[in-house]
């Protein structure tokens, strides 16, 4: 077992006042048992990242920290920056004061009991431990269908992600340092972490139902998440456009030969429907192609501006590392 045992849990929270107390309670119990088993150090903390919530989330985080600063810390973002950025904000804040960090959703869908196995795997020398859902029994058919379709589509489109792995994972300090070198604004952590490399493994857990509150990922957000994932990690859609253009050119040559033949056969008044159909079809294809190219141009636009991905308004944390961190602000 390694000596480096400070574990920071990073938990992004957006309007999670209904679940926060329960999550905090369960995580604290887990920490107590991990500390008593000698798997993690006493300086380990649970960091809730408030992602610009409109409800009492931040107030609850403050109270938790004031009551039990040895367990709970908090990061308050200046505004809502989205799940991925909130996770990154947490990770980048703790990267120099922890030995390992686990990211987990606030809604208790990720199995807290899987944390033991993650930490054990870390002590066995793994730098990244992916939490993979073994079953989706609690998800509705629709969610399961769209989510599993998402992973398959991502793969076809050339963005390699770990199948059925969301953002429940352990990363070592070393990996966090490397992650900080990736400066992209269009953040898609699931695609990034496998790129970093190092020894990694998977552990399996059953995904539970949301404890309370409702999903902050409606279909529309999920779709844009998928498009973002694909266009951030692969240029395959651009290659598909080229292939489509090539196929269309071949078809048009065939059509041209056909047209000329028909004309010389003296049947040229025919052809109104074929003309109209091809105008609509080609028009549609061109718009689609332009849209895909536009998606990449938009990405480049966002990247060249290099705006900060999140802004931290406040970091409340108690520990031996307190002073070191406060210097940052
Ligand atoms: N979340 C966030 N910022 C957002 C949206 C969501 O920090 O803008 C957090 C949310 O509080 C939760 C996690 O991200 O802890 C995952 O969100 P959710 O459970 O709604 O997604 P689902 O599990 O339904 O895909
Ligand atoms: Mg959830």
mmCIF file of C-alpha atoms and ligand atoms in Angstrom:
data_model
loop_
_atom_site.group_PDB
_atom_site.id
_atom_site.type_symbol
_atom_site.label_atom_id
_atom_site.label_comp_id
_atom_site.label_asym_id
_atom_site.label_seq_id
_atom_site.Cartn_x
_atom_site.Cartn_y
_atom_site.Cartn_z
ATOM 1 C CA UNK A 1 0.000 0.000 0.000
ATOM 2 C CA UNK A 2 1.294 3.459 -0.820
ATOM 3 C CA UNK A 3 1.858 6.103 1.822
ATOM 4 C CA UNK A 4 -0.006 8.765 -0.098
ATOM 5 C CA UNK A 5 -3.475 8.492 1.246
ATOM 6 C CA UNK A 6 -5.201 11.855 1.176
ATOM 7 C CA UNK A 7 -8.455 11.426 -0.709
ATOM 8 C CA UNK A 8 -10.535 14.376 -1.874
ATOM 9 C CA UNK A 9 -14.035 13.648 -3.153
ATOM 10 C CA UNK A 10 -15.240 16.208 -5.674
ATOM 11 C CA UNK A 11 -19.027 16.444 -5.831
ATOM 12 C CA UNK A 12 -20.611 18.926 -8.268
ATOM 13 C CA UNK A 13 -23.942 20.293 -7.052
ATOM 14 C CA UNK A 14 -26.505 22.237 -9.016
ATOM 15 C CA UNK A 15 -29.756 22.857 -7.159
ATOM 16 C CA UNK A 16 -29.275 19.798 -4.989
ATOM 17 C CA UNK A 17 -30.690 21.033 -1.655
ATOM 18 C CA UNK A 18 -32.985 18.001 -1.455
ATOM 19 C CA UNK A 19 -30.213 15.420 -1.557
ATOM 20 C CA UNK A 20 -27.229 17.190 -0.066
ATOM 21 C CA UNK A 21 -27.798 16.263 3.578
ATOM 22 C CA UNK A 22 -28.237 12.615 2.742
ATOM 23 C CA UNK A 23 -25.222 12.555 0.426
ATOM 24 C CA UNK A 24 -23.083 14.256 3.063
ATOM 25 C CA UNK A 25 -24.216 11.819 5.730
ATOM 26 C CA UNK A 26 -23.464 8.743 3.652
ATOM 27 C CA UNK A 27 -20.129 10.034 2.426
ATOM 28 C CA UNK A 28 -19.090 10.872 5.974
ATOM 29 C CA UNK A 29 -19.905 7.330 7.117
ATOM 30 C CA UNK A 30 -17.874 5.979 4.228
ATOM 31 C CA UNK A 31 -14.933 8.223 5.150
ATOM 32 C CA UNK A 32 -15.019 7.087 8.762
ATOM 33 C CA UNK A 33 -14.857 3.456 7.705
ATOM 34 C CA UNK A 34 -12.107 4.098 5.127
ATOM 35 C CA UNK A 35 -10.035 5.993 7.693
ATOM 36 C CA UNK A 36 -10.461 3.249 10.292
ATOM 37 C CA UNK A 37 -9.368 0.654 7.750
ATOM 38 C CA UNK A 38 -6.266 2.699 7.065
ATOM 39 C CA UNK A 39 -7.119 3.144 3.399
ATOM 40 C CA UNK A 40 -7.228 6.927 3.497
ATOM 41 C CA UNK A 41 -5.655 9.653 5.628
ATOM 42 C CA UNK A 42 -7.461 11.794 8.194
ATOM 43 C CA UNK A 43 -6.758 14.877 6.141
ATOM 44 C CA UNK A 44 -9.070 13.575 3.425
ATOM 45 C CA UNK A 45 -12.011 15.809 2.613
ATOM 46 C CA UNK A 46 -15.328 15.818 0.789
ATOM 47 C CA UNK A 47 -15.518 18.889 -1.442
ATOM 48 C CA UNK A 48 -18.896 20.046 -2.673
ATOM 49 C CA UNK A 49 -18.709 22.322 -5.695
ATOM 50 C CA UNK A 50 -21.661 24.648 -5.891
ATOM 51 C CA UNK A 51 -22.263 25.302 -9.584
ATOM 52 C CA UNK A 52 -24.234 28.530 -9.302
ATOM 53 C CA UNK A 53 -27.300 26.932 -7.723
ATOM 54 C CA UNK A 54 -30.431 28.993 -7.346
ATOM 55 C CA UNK A 55 -31.607 27.218 -4.197
ATOM 56 C CA UNK A 56 -30.038 26.780 -0.751
ATOM 57 C CA UNK A 57 -27.259 24.460 -1.910
ATOM 58 C CA UNK A 58 -24.374 26.786 -1.009
ATOM 59 C CA UNK A 59 -25.906 27.627 2.357
ATOM 60 C CA UNK A 60 -26.086 23.915 3.176
ATOM 61 C CA UNK A 61 -22.476 23.381 2.086
ATOM 62 C CA UNK A 62 -21.363 26.241 4.352
ATOM 63 C CA UNK A 63 -23.234 24.781 7.297
ATOM 64 C CA UNK A 64 -21.734 21.346 6.694
ATOM 65 C CA UNK A 65 -18.246 22.867 6.630
ATOM 66 C CA UNK A 66 -18.809 24.958 9.751
ATOM 67 C CA UNK A 67 -20.152 21.994 11.700
ATOM 68 C CA UNK A 68 -17.631 19.448 10.512
ATOM 69 C CA UNK A 69 -14.640 21.082 8.861
ATOM 70 C CA UNK A 70 -12.690 17.851 9.206
ATOM 71 C CA UNK A 71 -14.954 16.202 6.697
ATOM 72 C CA UNK A 72 -16.527 18.837 4.470
ATOM 73 C CA UNK A 73 -15.128 21.584 2.305
ATOM 74 C CA UNK A 74 -16.793 23.728 -0.311
ATOM 75 C CA UNK A 75 -16.088 25.560 -3.523
ATOM 76 C CA UNK A 76 -18.481 28.231 -4.671
ATOM 77 C CA UNK A 77 -18.386 29.028 -8.373
ATOM 78 C CA UNK A 78 -19.203 32.549 -9.470
ATOM 79 C CA UNK A 79 -21.962 31.298 -11.776
ATOM 80 C CA UNK A 80 -23.372 28.139 -13.336
ATOM 81 C CA UNK A 81 -20.627 26.719 -15.532
ATOM 82 C CA UNK A 82 -22.074 23.277 -16.266
ATOM 83 C CA UNK A 83 -21.342 19.849 -14.855
ATOM 84 C CA UNK A 84 -18.009 19.227 -16.617
ATOM 85 C CA UNK A 85 -16.578 22.602 -15.685
ATOM 86 C CA UNK A 86 -17.756 22.245 -12.100
ATOM 87 C CA UNK A 87 -15.967 18.899 -11.839
ATOM 88 C CA UNK A 88 -12.827 20.405 -13.368
ATOM 89 C CA UNK A 89 -12.962 23.400 -11.011
ATOM 90 C CA UNK A 90 -13.041 20.995 -8.069
ATOM 91 C CA UNK A 91 -10.236 18.823 -9.394
ATOM 92 C CA UNK A 92 -7.956 21.725 -10.243
ATOM 93 C CA UNK A 93 -8.487 23.298 -6.835
ATOM 94 C CA UNK A 94 -7.524 20.159 -4.947
ATOM 95 C CA UNK A 95 -4.836 18.816 -7.271
ATOM 96 C CA UNK A 96 -1.953 20.019 -5.126
ATOM 97 C CA UNK A 97 -3.383 19.086 -1.752
ATOM 98 C CA UNK A 98 -4.544 15.536 -2.347
ATOM 99 C CA UNK A 99 -2.969 12.251 -3.400
ATOM 100 C CA UNK A 100 -6.072 11.003 -5.153
ATOM 101 C CA UNK A 101 -9.442 12.488 -6.077
ATOM 102 C CA UNK A 102 -12.755 10.817 -6.822
ATOM 103 C CA UNK A 103 -15.482 12.616 -8.730
ATOM 104 C CA UNK A 104 -19.078 11.665 -8.049
ATOM 105 C CA UNK A 105 -22.536 13.091 -8.683
ATOM 106 C CA UNK A 106 -24.435 14.560 -5.765
ATOM 107 C CA UNK A 107 -27.653 12.624 -6.373
ATOM 108 C CA UNK A 108 -26.450 9.245 -4.999
ATOM 109 C CA UNK A 109 -26.854 7.513 -8.355
ATOM 110 C CA UNK A 110 -23.243 6.430 -8.126
ATOM 111 C CA UNK A 111 -22.726 3.689 -5.566
ATOM 112 C CA UNK A 112 -20.842 5.032 -2.553
ATOM 113 C CA UNK A 113 -19.827 1.482 -1.639
ATOM 114 C CA UNK A 114 -17.772 1.302 -4.823
ATOM 115 C CA UNK A 115 -15.362 3.837 -3.309
ATOM 116 C CA UNK A 116 -13.651 1.105 -1.254
ATOM 117 C CA UNK A 117 -12.760 -0.847 -4.358
ATOM 118 C CA UNK A 118 -11.564 2.312 -6.115
ATOM 119 C CA UNK A 119 -9.201 3.212 -3.287
ATOM 120 C CA UNK A 120 -7.939 -0.370 -3.071
ATOM 121 C CA UNK A 121 -7.221 -0.369 -6.787
ATOM 122 C CA UNK A 122 -5.347 2.915 -6.350
ATOM 123 C CA UNK A 123 -3.186 1.327 -3.658
ATOM 124 C CA UNK A 124 -2.482 -1.529 -6.053
ATOM 125 C CA UNK A 125 -0.835 0.984 -8.325
ATOM 126 C CA UNK A 126 -3.599 2.171 -10.650
ATOM 127 C CA UNK A 127 -3.521 5.863 -11.493
ATOM 128 C CA UNK A 128 -7.061 5.950 -12.888
ATOM 129 C CA UNK A 129 -9.986 3.815 -11.755
ATOM 130 C CA UNK A 130 -13.133 4.026 -13.900
ATOM 131 C CA UNK A 131 -16.509 3.339 -12.323
ATOM 132 C CA UNK A 132 -18.539 1.391 -14.880
ATOM 133 C CA UNK A 133 -22.265 0.710 -14.616
ATOM 134 C CA UNK A 134 -22.919 -2.983 -14.679
ATOM 135 C CA UNK A 135 -26.679 -2.641 -15.063
ATOM 136 C CA UNK A 136 -29.194 0.048 -15.798
ATOM 137 C CA UNK A 137 -32.187 -1.591 -14.227
ATOM 138 C CA UNK A 138 -33.303 1.584 -12.474
ATOM 139 C CA UNK A 139 -33.153 3.752 -15.583
ATOM 140 C CA UNK A 140 -36.262 4.153 -17.683
ATOM 141 C CA UNK A 141 -36.241 2.387 -21.039
ATOM 142 C CA UNK A 142 -35.871 5.722 -22.784
ATOM 143 C CA UNK A 143 -32.862 6.821 -20.710
ATOM 144 C CA UNK A 144 -31.215 3.441 -21.120
ATOM 145 C CA UNK A 145 -31.797 3.390 -24.847
ATOM 146 C CA UNK A 146 -30.508 6.921 -25.413
ATOM 147 C CA UNK A 147 -27.575 6.529 -23.035
ATOM 148 C CA UNK A 148 -26.364 3.230 -24.464
ATOM 149 C CA UNK A 149 -26.944 4.510 -27.986
ATOM 150 C CA UNK A 150 -24.770 7.452 -26.992
ATOM 151 C CA UNK A 151 -21.754 5.273 -26.166
ATOM 152 C CA UNK A 152 -22.138 3.230 -29.333
ATOM 153 C CA UNK A 153 -22.559 6.288 -31.531
ATOM 154 C CA UNK A 154 -19.533 7.920 -29.936
ATOM 155 C CA UNK A 155 -17.444 4.912 -30.838
ATOM 156 C CA UNK A 156 -18.683 4.825 -34.444
ATOM 157 C CA UNK A 157 -17.908 8.511 -34.724
ATOM 158 C CA UNK A 158 -14.361 7.946 -33.570
ATOM 159 C CA UNK A 159 -14.414 9.323 -30.008
ATOM 160 C CA UNK A 160 -13.181 6.529 -27.811
ATOM 161 C CA UNK A 161 -14.833 6.486 -24.401
ATOM 162 C CA UNK A 162 -15.067 3.793 -21.749
ATOM 163 C CA UNK A 163 -18.390 2.033 -22.331
ATOM 164 C CA UNK A 164 -21.025 2.846 -19.693
ATOM 165 C CA UNK A 165 -18.619 4.953 -17.685
ATOM 166 C CA UNK A 166 -19.841 8.394 -16.686
ATOM 167 C CA UNK A 167 -17.913 10.712 -14.422
ATOM 168 C CA UNK A 168 -17.521 8.449 -11.415
ATOM 169 C CA UNK A 169 -13.778 7.870 -11.314
ATOM 170 C CA UNK A 170 -10.663 8.030 -9.234
ATOM 171 C CA UNK A 171 -7.610 9.885 -10.452
ATOM 172 C CA UNK A 172 -4.231 10.083 -8.804
ATOM 173 C CA UNK A 173 -2.425 13.324 -8.127
ATOM 174 C CA UNK A 174 -0.095 12.555 -11.015
ATOM 175 C CA UNK A 175 -3.002 12.262 -13.452
ATOM 176 C CA UNK A 176 -4.518 15.491 -12.137
ATOM 177 C CA UNK A 177 -1.249 17.314 -12.825
ATOM 178 C CA UNK A 178 -1.339 16.022 -16.389
ATOM 179 C CA UNK A 179 -5.012 16.900 -16.757
ATOM 180 C CA UNK A 180 -4.219 20.499 -15.868
ATOM 181 C CA UNK A 181 -2.118 20.674 -19.038
ATOM 182 C CA UNK A 182 -5.196 20.107 -21.198
ATOM 183 C CA UNK A 183 -6.556 23.569 -21.712
ATOM 184 C CA UNK A 184 -9.533 22.994 -23.967
ATOM 185 C CA UNK A 185 -12.650 25.024 -23.370
ATOM 186 C CA UNK A 186 -14.956 22.386 -24.882
ATOM 187 C CA UNK A 187 -14.497 20.064 -21.988
ATOM 188 C CA UNK A 188 -15.415 16.396 -22.223
ATOM 189 C CA UNK A 189 -13.676 14.650 -19.350
ATOM 190 C CA UNK A 190 -14.793 11.155 -20.339
ATOM 191 C CA UNK A 191 -12.822 11.472 -23.539
ATOM 192 C CA UNK A 192 -9.854 13.300 -22.017
ATOM 193 C CA UNK A 193 -8.937 11.020 -19.142
ATOM 194 C CA UNK A 194 -8.305 7.924 -21.313
ATOM 195 C CA UNK A 195 -6.055 10.129 -23.488
ATOM 196 C CA UNK A 196 -3.826 10.904 -20.525
ATOM 197 C CA UNK A 197 -2.934 7.245 -20.204
ATOM 198 C CA UNK A 198 -1.169 5.640 -17.212
ATOM 199 C CA UNK A 199 -2.122 2.348 -15.610
ATOM 200 C CA UNK A 200 -5.884 2.169 -15.209
ATOM 201 C CA UNK A 201 -8.630 -0.317 -14.430
ATOM 202 C CA UNK A 202 -12.399 -0.545 -14.178
ATOM 203 C CA UNK A 203 -14.658 -1.412 -11.291
ATOM 204 C CA UNK A 204 -18.320 -2.264 -11.706
ATOM 205 C CA UNK A 205 -21.292 -0.933 -9.783
ATOM 206 C CA UNK A 206 -25.025 -0.780 -10.141
ATOM 207 C CA UNK A 207 -26.428 2.613 -10.832
ATOM 208 C CA UNK A 208 -29.208 3.565 -8.466
ATOM 209 C CA UNK A 209 -32.130 5.877 -8.965
ATOM 210 C CA UNK A 210 -31.764 9.547 -8.195
ATOM 211 C CA UNK A 211 -32.280 9.943 -4.441
ATOM 212 C CA UNK A 212 -34.395 13.090 -4.784
ATOM 213 C CA UNK A 213 -34.852 16.044 -7.084
ATOM 214 C CA UNK A 214 -34.824 15.716 -10.834
ATOM 215 C CA UNK A 215 -32.248 15.160 -13.546
ATOM 216 C CA UNK A 216 -30.464 18.253 -14.763
ATOM 217 C CA UNK A 217 -29.780 16.499 -18.055
ATOM 218 C CA UNK A 218 -32.935 16.596 -20.139
ATOM 219 C CA UNK A 219 -32.812 15.144 -23.659
ATOM 220 C CA UNK A 220 -31.842 18.456 -25.216
ATOM 221 C CA UNK A 221 -28.806 18.832 -22.952
ATOM 222 C CA UNK A 222 -27.882 15.192 -23.481
ATOM 223 C CA UNK A 223 -27.917 15.648 -27.245
ATOM 224 C CA UNK A 224 -25.722 18.704 -27.096
ATOM 225 C CA UNK A 225 -23.411 16.818 -24.730
ATOM 226 C CA UNK A 226 -23.114 14.018 -27.277
ATOM 227 C CA UNK A 227 -22.452 16.412 -30.172
ATOM 228 C CA UNK A 228 -19.876 18.216 -28.070
ATOM 229 C CA UNK A 229 -18.209 14.934 -27.205
ATOM 230 C CA UNK A 230 -17.974 13.817 -30.805
ATOM 231 C CA UNK A 231 -16.841 17.105 -32.290
ATOM 232 C CA UNK A 232 -14.277 17.645 -29.527
ATOM 233 C CA UNK A 233 -12.619 14.309 -30.048
ATOM 234 C CA UNK A 234 -12.985 13.319 -33.645
ATOM 235 C CA UNK A 235 -12.955 14.752 -37.127
ATOM 236 C CA UNK A 236 -14.728 11.716 -38.509
ATOM 237 C CA UNK A 237 -17.919 13.696 -39.342
ATOM 238 C CA UNK A 238 -15.808 15.915 -41.617
ATOM 239 C CA UNK A 239 -14.461 12.847 -43.378
ATOM 240 C CA UNK A 240 -18.000 11.541 -43.776
ATOM 241 C CA UNK A 241 -18.911 14.765 -45.565
ATOM 242 C CA UNK A 242 -16.073 14.199 -48.011
ATOM 243 C CA UNK A 243 -17.217 10.626 -48.586
ATOM 244 C CA UNK A 244 -20.795 11.828 -49.083
ATOM 245 C CA UNK A 245 -19.645 14.436 -51.591
ATOM 246 C CA UNK A 246 -17.754 11.774 -53.503
ATOM 247 C CA UNK A 247 -20.747 9.429 -53.633
ATOM 248 C CA UNK A 248 -23.003 12.276 -54.777
ATOM 249 C CA UNK A 249 -20.571 13.134 -57.582
ATOM 250 C CA UNK A 250 -20.598 9.543 -58.815
ATOM 251 C CA UNK A 251 -24.411 9.489 -58.718
ATOM 252 C CA UNK A 252 -24.583 12.774 -60.625
ATOM 253 C CA UNK A 253 -22.338 11.441 -63.390
ATOM 254 C CA UNK A 254 -24.659 8.450 -63.757
ATOM 255 C CA UNK A 255 -27.647 10.788 -63.790
ATOM 256 C CA UNK A 256 -26.007 12.925 -66.455
ATOM 257 C CA UNK A 257 -25.459 9.930 -68.740
ATOM 258 C CA UNK A 258 -29.072 8.908 -68.176
ATOM 259 C CA UNK A 259 -30.349 12.418 -68.987
ATOM 260 C CA UNK A 260 -28.398 12.645 -72.213
ATOM 261 C CA UNK A 261 -29.565 9.181 -73.274
ATOM 262 C CA UNK A 262 -33.206 10.073 -72.596
ATOM 263 C CA UNK A 263 -32.834 13.334 -74.532
ATOM 264 C CA UNK A 264 -31.510 11.611 -77.608
ATOM 265 C CA UNK A 265 -34.295 9.047 -77.349
ATOM 266 C CA UNK A 266 -36.695 11.978 -77.706
ATOM 267 C CA UNK A 267 -38.374 11.760 -74.303
ATOM 268 C CA UNK A 268 -36.943 14.942 -72.744
ATOM 269 C CA UNK A 269 -40.196 16.493 -71.493
ATOM 270 C CA UNK A 270 -40.176 13.854 -68.781
ATOM 271 C CA UNK A 271 -38.250 14.626 -65.604
ATOM 272 C CA UNK A 272 -40.023 17.220 -63.561
ATOM 273 C CA UNK A 273 -40.131 15.024 -60.453
ATOM 274 C CA UNK A 274 -36.540 13.919 -60.707
ATOM 275 C CA UNK A 275 -35.389 17.544 -60.956
ATOM 276 C CA UNK A 276 -37.433 18.697 -57.980
ATOM 277 C CA UNK A 277 -36.394 15.716 -55.862
ATOM 278 C CA UNK A 278 -32.718 16.189 -56.536
ATOM 279 C CA UNK A 279 -32.862 19.912 -55.755
ATOM 280 C CA UNK A 280 -34.351 19.178 -52.337
ATOM 281 C CA UNK A 281 -32.057 16.272 -51.674
ATOM 282 C CA UNK A 282 -28.843 18.041 -52.650
ATOM 283 C CA UNK A 283 -29.979 21.177 -50.819
ATOM 284 C CA UNK A 284 -30.556 19.174 -47.671
ATOM 285 C CA UNK A 285 -27.214 17.443 -47.890
ATOM 286 C CA UNK A 286 -25.425 20.733 -48.397
ATOM 287 C CA UNK A 287 -27.075 22.289 -45.390
ATOM 288 C CA UNK A 288 -26.208 19.281 -43.273
ATOM 289 C CA UNK A 289 -22.601 19.439 -44.415
ATOM 290 C CA UNK A 290 -22.443 23.162 -43.710
ATOM 291 C CA UNK A 291 -23.932 22.572 -40.282
ATOM 292 C CA UNK A 292 -21.302 20.015 -39.400
ATOM 293 C CA UNK A 293 -18.492 22.254 -40.609
ATOM 294 C CA UNK A 294 -20.091 25.131 -38.700
ATOM 295 C CA UNK A 295 -20.012 23.034 -35.552
ATOM 296 C CA UNK A 296 -16.242 22.749 -35.850
ATOM 297 C CA UNK A 297 -15.817 26.413 -36.718
ATOM 298 C CA UNK A 298 -17.813 27.266 -33.589
ATOM 299 C CA UNK A 299 -15.515 25.049 -31.565
ATOM 300 C CA UNK A 300 -12.428 26.769 -32.930
ATOM 301 C CA UNK A 301 -14.034 30.129 -32.113
ATOM 302 C CA UNK A 302 -14.601 29.104 -28.507
ATOM 303 C CA UNK A 303 -11.101 27.677 -28.182
ATOM 304 C CA UNK A 304 -9.198 30.648 -29.587
ATOM 305 C CA UNK A 305 -10.875 33.013 -27.150
ATOM 306 C CA UNK A 306 -9.385 30.996 -24.300
ATOM 307 C CA UNK A 307 -11.833 32.262 -21.746
ATOM 308 C CA UNK A 308 -11.511 30.779 -18.264
ATOM 309 C CA UNK A 309 -13.644 27.661 -17.930
ATOM 310 C CA UNK A 310 -14.874 28.558 -14.471
ATOM 311 C CA UNK A 311 -14.412 31.231 -11.849
ATOM 312 C CA UNK A 312 -14.068 30.333 -8.198
ATOM 313 C CA UNK A 313 -15.706 32.811 -5.872
ATOM 314 C CA UNK A 314 -14.803 31.074 -2.649
ATOM 315 C CA UNK A 315 -13.019 27.997 -1.348
ATOM 316 C CA UNK A 316 -13.663 26.889 2.192
ATOM 317 C CA UNK A 317 -11.333 24.210 3.431
ATOM 318 C CA UNK A 318 -9.666 23.351 6.693
ATOM 319 C CA UNK A 319 -6.502 21.347 6.902
ATOM 320 C CA UNK A 320 -2.768 21.451 7.019
ATOM 321 C CA UNK A 321 -2.834 22.635 3.468
ATOM 322 C CA UNK A 322 -5.119 25.540 4.253
ATOM 323 C CA UNK A 323 -2.494 28.237 4.038
ATOM 324 C CA UNK A 324 -1.040 26.937 0.819
ATOM 325 C CA UNK A 325 -4.394 27.109 -0.886
ATOM 326 C CA UNK A 326 -5.472 30.459 0.500
ATOM 327 C CA UNK A 327 -2.501 32.023 -1.203
ATOM 328 C CA UNK A 328 -4.176 31.234 -4.482
ATOM 329 C CA UNK A 329 -6.936 33.735 -3.887
HETATM 330 N N1 LIG B 1 -24.687 19.453 -12.281
HETATM 331 C C1 LIG B 1 -23.878 20.583 -12.202
HETATM 332 N N2 LIG B 1 -24.110 21.635 -13.053
HETATM 333 C C2 LIG B 1 -25.080 21.608 -14.008
HETATM 334 C C3 LIG B 1 -25.882 20.438 -14.114
HETATM 335 C C4 LIG B 1 -25.654 19.385 -13.248
HETATM 336 O O1 LIG B 1 -22.977 20.656 -11.355
HETATM 337 O O2 LIG B 1 -25.228 22.594 -14.732
HETATM 338 C C5 LIG B 1 -24.441 18.319 -11.359
HETATM 339 C C6 LIG B 1 -25.662 17.804 -10.618
HETATM 340 O O3 LIG B 1 -25.877 18.508 -9.431
HETATM 341 C C7 LIG B 1 -25.297 16.351 -10.360
HETATM 342 C C8 LIG B 1 -24.425 16.007 -11.562
HETATM 343 O O4 LIG B 1 -24.006 17.227 -12.124
HETATM 344 O O5 LIG B 1 -24.521 16.199 -9.187
HETATM 345 C C9 LIG B 1 -25.161 15.157 -12.599
HETATM 346 O O6 LIG B 1 -26.396 15.745 -12.956
HETATM 347 P P1 LIG B 1 -27.744 14.916 -13.057
HETATM 348 O O7 LIG B 1 -27.825 13.933 -11.945
HETATM 349 O O8 LIG B 1 -28.864 15.893 -13.152
HETATM 350 O O9 LIG B 1 -27.561 14.150 -14.447
HETATM 351 P P2 LIG B 1 -28.057 12.657 -14.827
HETATM 352 O O10 LIG B 1 -27.507 11.734 -13.757
HETATM 353 O O11 LIG B 1 -29.540 12.677 -14.822
HETATM 354 O O12 LIG B 1 -27.458 12.385 -16.164
HETATM 355 MG MG1 LIG B 2 -27.889 11.904 -11.822
#
